[in-house]
Every structure is written in C-alpha cells, then in structure tokens.
PDB file of C-alpha atoms and ligand atoms in Angstrom:
ATOM      1  CA  MET F1345     -32.339 185.134 -92.641  1.00 96.00           C
ATOM      2  CA  LEU F1346     -34.641 185.198 -89.691  1.00 96.00           C
ATOM      3  CA  VAL F1347     -38.404 184.837 -90.141  1.00 97.00           C
ATOM      4  CA  ARG F1348     -40.764 185.053 -87.202  1.00 97.00           C
ATOM      5  CA  LYS F1349     -44.529 185.552 -86.975  1.00 98.00           C
ATOM      6  CA  LEU F1350     -46.530 187.491 -84.382  1.00 98.00           C
ATOM      7  CA  SER F1351     -48.761 184.439 -83.981  1.00 97.00           C
ATOM      8  CA  GLU F1352     -45.716 182.438 -82.809  1.00 96.00           C
ATOM      9  CA  ILE F1353     -44.877 185.001 -80.115  1.00 95.00           C
ATOM     10  CA  VAL F1354     -48.196 185.758 -78.416  1.00 96.00           C
ATOM     11  CA  GLY F1355     -48.350 183.993 -75.057  1.00 94.00           C
ATOM     12  CA  THR F1356     -44.644 183.099 -75.001  1.00 95.00           C
ATOM     13  CA  GLU F1357     -41.738 184.612 -73.070  1.00 91.00           C
ATOM     14  CA  ARG F1358     -41.392 187.100 -75.961  1.00 94.00           C
ATOM     15  CA  GLU F1359     -44.625 188.759 -74.809  1.00 94.00           C
ATOM     16  CA  THR F1360     -44.270 191.085 -71.804  1.00 91.00           C
ATOM     17  CA  SER F1361     -47.330 192.738 -70.280  1.00 92.00           C
ATOM     18  CA  ALA F1362     -47.876 195.573 -67.824  1.00 91.00           C
ATOM     19  CA  ALA F1363     -51.034 197.220 -66.474  1.00 93.00           C
ATOM     20  CA  ASN F1364     -51.446 199.502 -69.524  1.00 95.00           C
ATOM     21  CA  TRP F1365     -49.851 197.569 -72.377  1.00 95.00           C
ATOM     22  CA  THR F1366     -48.631 194.302 -73.809  1.00 96.00           C
ATOM     23  CA  SER F1367     -45.463 194.146 -75.894  1.00 95.00           C
ATOM     24  CA  ARG F1368     -44.803 191.353 -78.392  1.00 96.00           C
ATOM     25  CA  ARG F1369     -41.047 191.410 -78.927  1.00 96.00           C
ATOM     26  CA  LEU F1370     -40.375 190.252 -82.454  1.00 97.00           C
ATOM     27  CA  LEU F1371     -36.633 190.967 -82.442  1.00 97.00           C
ATOM     28  CA  LEU F1372     -34.449 191.145 -79.323  1.00 95.00           C
ATOM     29  CA  ARG F1373     -30.803 191.631 -78.545  1.00 94.00           C
ATOM     30  CA  GLY F1374     -30.146 187.921 -78.973  1.00 94.00           C
ATOM     31  CA  ASP F1375     -31.140 188.271 -82.627  1.00 96.00           C
ATOM     32  CA  ARG F1376     -28.039 190.481 -83.091  1.00 96.00           C
ATOM     33  CA  MET F1377     -29.648 193.203 -85.249  1.00 97.00           C
ATOM     34  CA  GLY F1378     -28.499 196.096 -83.067  1.00 97.00           C
ATOM     35  CA  PHE F1379     -32.090 197.104 -82.213  1.00 97.00           C
ATOM     36  CA  SER F1380     -35.225 195.451 -80.880  1.00 96.00           C
ATOM     37  CA  LEU F1381     -38.589 195.522 -82.667  1.00 98.00           C
ATOM     38  CA  HIS F1382     -41.877 195.222 -80.820  1.00 97.00           C
ATOM     39  CA  ASP F1383     -45.568 195.074 -81.776  1.00 98.00           C
ATOM     40  CA  THR F1384     -47.183 196.732 -78.766  1.00 98.00           C
ATOM     41  CA  ILE F1385     -50.832 197.200 -77.778  1.00 98.00           C
ATOM     42  CA  ILE F1386     -51.662 200.158 -75.504  1.00 98.00           C
ATOM     43  CA  TYR F1387     -54.978 199.660 -73.735  1.00 98.00           C
ATOM     44  CA  ALA F1388     -57.775 202.209 -74.327  1.00 98.00           C
ATOM     45  CA  GLY F1389     -58.286 204.829 -71.627  1.00 98.00           C
ATOM     46  CA  THR F1390     -54.832 204.435 -70.068  1.00 97.00           C
ATOM     47  CA  ALA F1391     -52.152 207.021 -69.251  1.00 97.00           C
ATOM     48  CA  THR F1392     -48.549 205.806 -68.872  1.00 95.00           C
ATOM     49  CA  GLU F1393     -45.599 207.903 -67.746  1.00 94.00           C
ATOM     50  CA  ILE F1394     -42.457 206.684 -69.468  1.00 94.00           C
ATOM     51  CA  HIS F1395     -38.827 207.758 -69.305  1.00 93.00           C
ATOM     52  CA  TYR F1396     -36.341 205.714 -71.317  1.00 91.00           C
ATOM     53  CA  GLN F1397     -33.169 207.054 -69.762  1.00 90.00           C
ATOM     54  CA  ASN F1398     -31.085 204.186 -71.113  1.00 90.00           C
ATOM     55  CA  HIS F1399     -32.632 203.705 -74.546  1.00 92.00           C
ATOM     56  CA  LEU F1400     -33.712 205.549 -77.672  1.00 96.00           C
ATOM     57  CA  GLU F1401     -37.181 204.544 -78.856  1.00 97.00           C
ATOM     58  CA  ALA F1402     -39.043 205.212 -82.097  1.00 98.00           C
ATOM     59  CA  VAL F1403     -42.774 204.453 -82.073  1.00 98.00           C
ATOM     60  CA  TYR F1404     -44.887 204.094 -85.206  1.00 98.00           C
ATOM     61  CA  CYS F1405     -48.634 204.030 -84.582  1.00 98.00           C
ATOM     62  CA  ILE F1406     -50.497 201.759 -86.984  1.00 98.00           C
ATOM     63  CA  GLN F1407     -53.872 201.669 -85.207  1.00 98.00           C
ATOM     64  CA  GLY F1408     -55.855 203.734 -82.711  1.00 98.00           C
ATOM     65  CA  LYS F1409     -55.506 207.261 -81.397  1.00 98.00           C
ATOM     66  CA  GLY F1410     -53.998 209.028 -78.404  1.00 98.00           C
ATOM     67  CA  THR F1411     -51.570 211.718 -77.322  1.00 98.00           C
ATOM     68  CA  VAL F1412     -48.003 212.067 -76.093  1.00 98.00           C
ATOM     69  CA  THR F1413     -47.221 214.885 -73.657  1.00 98.00           C
ATOM     70  CA  ILE F1414     -43.619 215.939 -73.006  1.00 97.00           C
ATOM     71  CA  VAL F1415     -43.409 216.370 -69.228  1.00 96.00           C
ATOM     72  CA  ALA F1416     -40.698 219.070 -69.243  1.00 96.00           C
ATOM     73  CA  THR F1417     -42.541 221.414 -71.623  1.00 97.00           C
ATOM     74  CA  GLY F1418     -46.187 220.366 -71.536  1.00 97.00           C
ATOM     75  CA  GLU F1419     -46.164 220.031 -75.347  1.00 98.00           C
ATOM     76  CA  GLU F1420     -48.831 217.604 -76.517  1.00 98.00           C
ATOM     77  CA  PHE F1421     -48.874 215.696 -79.785  1.00 98.00           C
ATOM     78  CA  VAL F1422     -51.762 213.758 -81.299  1.00 98.00           C
ATOM     79  CA  ILE F1423     -50.667 210.234 -82.201  1.00 98.00           C
ATOM     80  CA  GLU F1424     -52.791 208.244 -84.640  1.00 98.00           C
ATOM     81  CA  ALA F1425     -52.338 205.646 -87.354  1.00 98.00           C
ATOM     82  CA  GLY F1426     -49.535 206.804 -89.640  1.00 98.00           C
ATOM     83  CA  THR F1427     -47.730 208.891 -86.974  1.00 98.00           C
ATOM     84  CA  VAL F1428     -44.204 208.161 -85.769  1.00 98.00           C
ATOM     85  CA  TYR F1429     -42.542 209.729 -82.740  1.00 98.00           C
ATOM     86  CA  ALA F1430     -38.902 209.357 -81.791  1.00 98.00           C
ATOM     87  CA  LEU F1431     -37.662 210.006 -78.264  1.00 97.00           C
ATOM     88  CA  ASP F1432     -34.346 211.398 -79.455  1.00 96.00           C
ATOM     89  CA  GLU F1433     -33.681 213.284 -76.225  1.00 95.00           C
ATOM     90  CA  HIS F1434     -34.762 210.521 -73.827  1.00 94.00           C
ATOM     91  CA  ASP F1435     -37.788 212.694 -73.181  1.00 94.00           C
ATOM     92  CA  ARG F1436     -39.906 211.889 -70.138  1.00 95.00           C
ATOM     93  CA  HIS F1437     -43.446 211.685 -71.500  1.00 97.00           C
ATOM     94  CA  VAL F1438     -46.989 210.597 -70.811  1.00 97.00           C
ATOM     95  CA  LEU F1439     -48.701 208.384 -73.378  1.00 98.00           C
ATOM     96  CA  ARG F1440     -52.510 208.554 -73.265  1.00 98.00           C
ATOM     97  CA  ALA F1441     -54.570 206.139 -75.350  1.00 98.00           C
ATOM     98  CA  GLU F1442     -58.054 207.375 -76.260  1.00 98.00           C
ATOM     99  CA  SER F1443     -58.711 204.126 -78.086  1.00 98.00           C
ATOM    100  CA  GLU F1444     -56.655 200.940 -78.177  1.00 98.00           C
ATOM    101  CA  MET F1445     -53.396 201.755 -79.945  1.00 98.00           C
ATOM    102  CA  ARG F1446     -51.144 199.379 -81.845  1.00 98.00           C
ATOM    103  CA  MET F1447     -47.564 200.575 -82.010  1.00 98.00           C
ATOM    104  CA  ILE F1448     -44.447 199.298 -83.749  1.00 98.00           C
ATOM    105  CA  CYS F1449     -41.616 200.161 -81.347  1.00 98.00           C
ATOM    106  CA  ILE F1450     -37.883 200.090 -82.049  1.00 98.00           C
ATOM    107  CA  PHE F1451     -35.327 200.267 -79.229  1.00 96.00           C
ATOM    108  CA  ASN F1452     -31.637 201.104 -79.388  1.00 96.00           C
ATOM    109  CA  PRO F1453     -29.833 199.505 -77.613  1.00 94.00           C
ATOM    110  CA  PRO F1454     -32.038 196.443 -78.103  1.00 95.00           C
ATOM    111  CA  LEU F1455     -33.994 195.020 -75.201  1.00 92.00           C
ATOM    112  CA  VAL F1456     -32.998 191.618 -73.884  1.00 88.00           C
ATOM    113  CA  GLY F1457     -36.668 190.664 -73.642  1.00 79.00           C
ATOM    114  CA  THR F1458     -37.835 190.719 -70.039  1.00 75.00           C
ATOM    115  CA  GLU F1459     -37.705 194.473 -69.420  1.00 72.00           C
ATOM    116  CA  THR F1460     -40.703 196.211 -67.943  1.00 76.00           C
ATOM    117  CA  HIS F1461     -41.049 199.746 -66.589  1.00 72.00           C
ATOM    118  CA  ASP F1462     -39.766 200.460 -63.097  1.00 73.00           C
ATOM    119  CA  GLU F1463     -41.567 202.919 -60.791  1.00 70.00           C
ATOM    120  CA  ASN F1464     -40.154 205.806 -62.872  1.00 70.00           C
ATOM    121  CA  GLY F1465     -41.143 204.404 -66.261  1.00 70.00           C
ATOM    122  CA  VAL F1466     -37.545 203.393 -66.994  1.00 78.00           C
ATOM    123  CA  TYR F1467     -36.231 200.205 -68.588  1.00 80.00           C
ATOM    124  CA  PRO F1468     -32.943 199.112 -67.002  1.00 73.00           C
ATOM    125  CA  ILE F1469     -29.987 197.900 -69.046  1.00 76.00           C
ATOM    126  CA  LEU F1470     -30.123 194.117 -68.583  1.00 74.00           C
ATOM    127  CA  GLU F1471     -27.587 191.456 -69.359  1.00 67.00           C
ATOM    128  CA  GLU F1472     -28.874 188.299 -70.962  1.00 61.00           C
ATOM    129  CA  ALA F1473     -29.371 185.326 -68.645  1.00 50.00           C
TER     130      ALA F1473
HETATM  131  C1  9YT A1642     -45.063 203.132 -76.557  1.00 84.50           C
HETATM  132  C2  9YT A1642     -44.377 202.527 -75.401  1.00 84.50           C
HETATM  133  O1  9YT A1642     -43.261 202.857 -75.076  1.00 84.50           O
HETATM  134  N1  9YT A1642     -45.075 201.601 -74.737  1.00 84.50           N
HETATM  135  C3  9YT A1642     -44.523 200.838 -73.668  1.00 84.50           C
HETATM  136  C4  9YT A1642     -44.062 199.474 -74.116  1.00 84.50           C
HETATM  137  C5  9YT A1642     -42.798 199.509 -74.957  1.00 84.50           C
HETATM  138  N2  9YT A1642     -42.934 200.233 -76.162  1.00 84.50           N
HETATM  139  C6  9YT A1642     -42.377 198.108 -75.304  1.00 84.50           C
HETATM  140  O2  9YT A1642     -41.687 197.487 -74.508  1.00 84.50           O
HETATM  141  O3  9YT A1642     -42.770 197.622 -76.376  1.00 84.50           O
END
C-alpha cells in the first residue's frame, strides 16, 4: 500500500504551479494506479481557459466558489464545495474562481507529473523521463 501526505509534497517536484493555480500531485502515473490524483488550489479572482484534449478530468470542489463555462455552448455552472464536474467530452471551458477554490482533480490517463497548460490550455501526453 502507498501512503503519502500533502505536507510531504508541497514545495517538491510533485507540486506544479501556473499563474492561476498550484497543483499538488498526490498520485502520478509512476504510482501505477491508472489515474492521477491532485489537490489543486485555484487562486481567487482568476479565469483560466482549459481544454484537456488528451485527458478526461473529474474535479471535486471541497472549498471556495466559482463557475465553469462551456465555451461551445456558453452554459455556466456554479461550482462550490460539494460539487463535482466531469469533462466527459473533453469540453473546452473557462474556470472562474470568485474565492480561492480547493479542488480534488483526477486525470485519466494519469499525468506524469510535470505537465502544465500550453497556450491553448492543453496538457500534452508526456513520457516519463
Ligand atoms: C481544475 C483544473 O483543471 N485546474 C488546473 C490544474 C489541474 N487540475 C491540475 O493539474 O491539477
């Protein structure tokens, strides 16, 4: 069994940050679970366009409040503690954080660990170093 604590990850190579968020990657592809599991903080007042063309992502909000807007349709959903959204159609979307949001994110296929959004909000498929 694998046991790992958030406190052991913060500030290590398992934490990846971008302008609008920081992602603490608790489980990665190397852990051989078939998915990756992240504890992610989205900074208050930010808007991030994201398009996971190569991955499915489920996001469970455990703290804070914001919205997700589907770019293709303009549909907007309020996301707050206790809400999960699943990007089952690789939906391009904009995530807006009214307050700081804490999200538990699951990716399939799992991230290797160093991925960050490209200019289109996409994570590439990476091979492990
Ligand atoms: C909710 C979301 O997609 N935020 C961007 C970061 C990503 N979830 C990650 O790598 O943890």
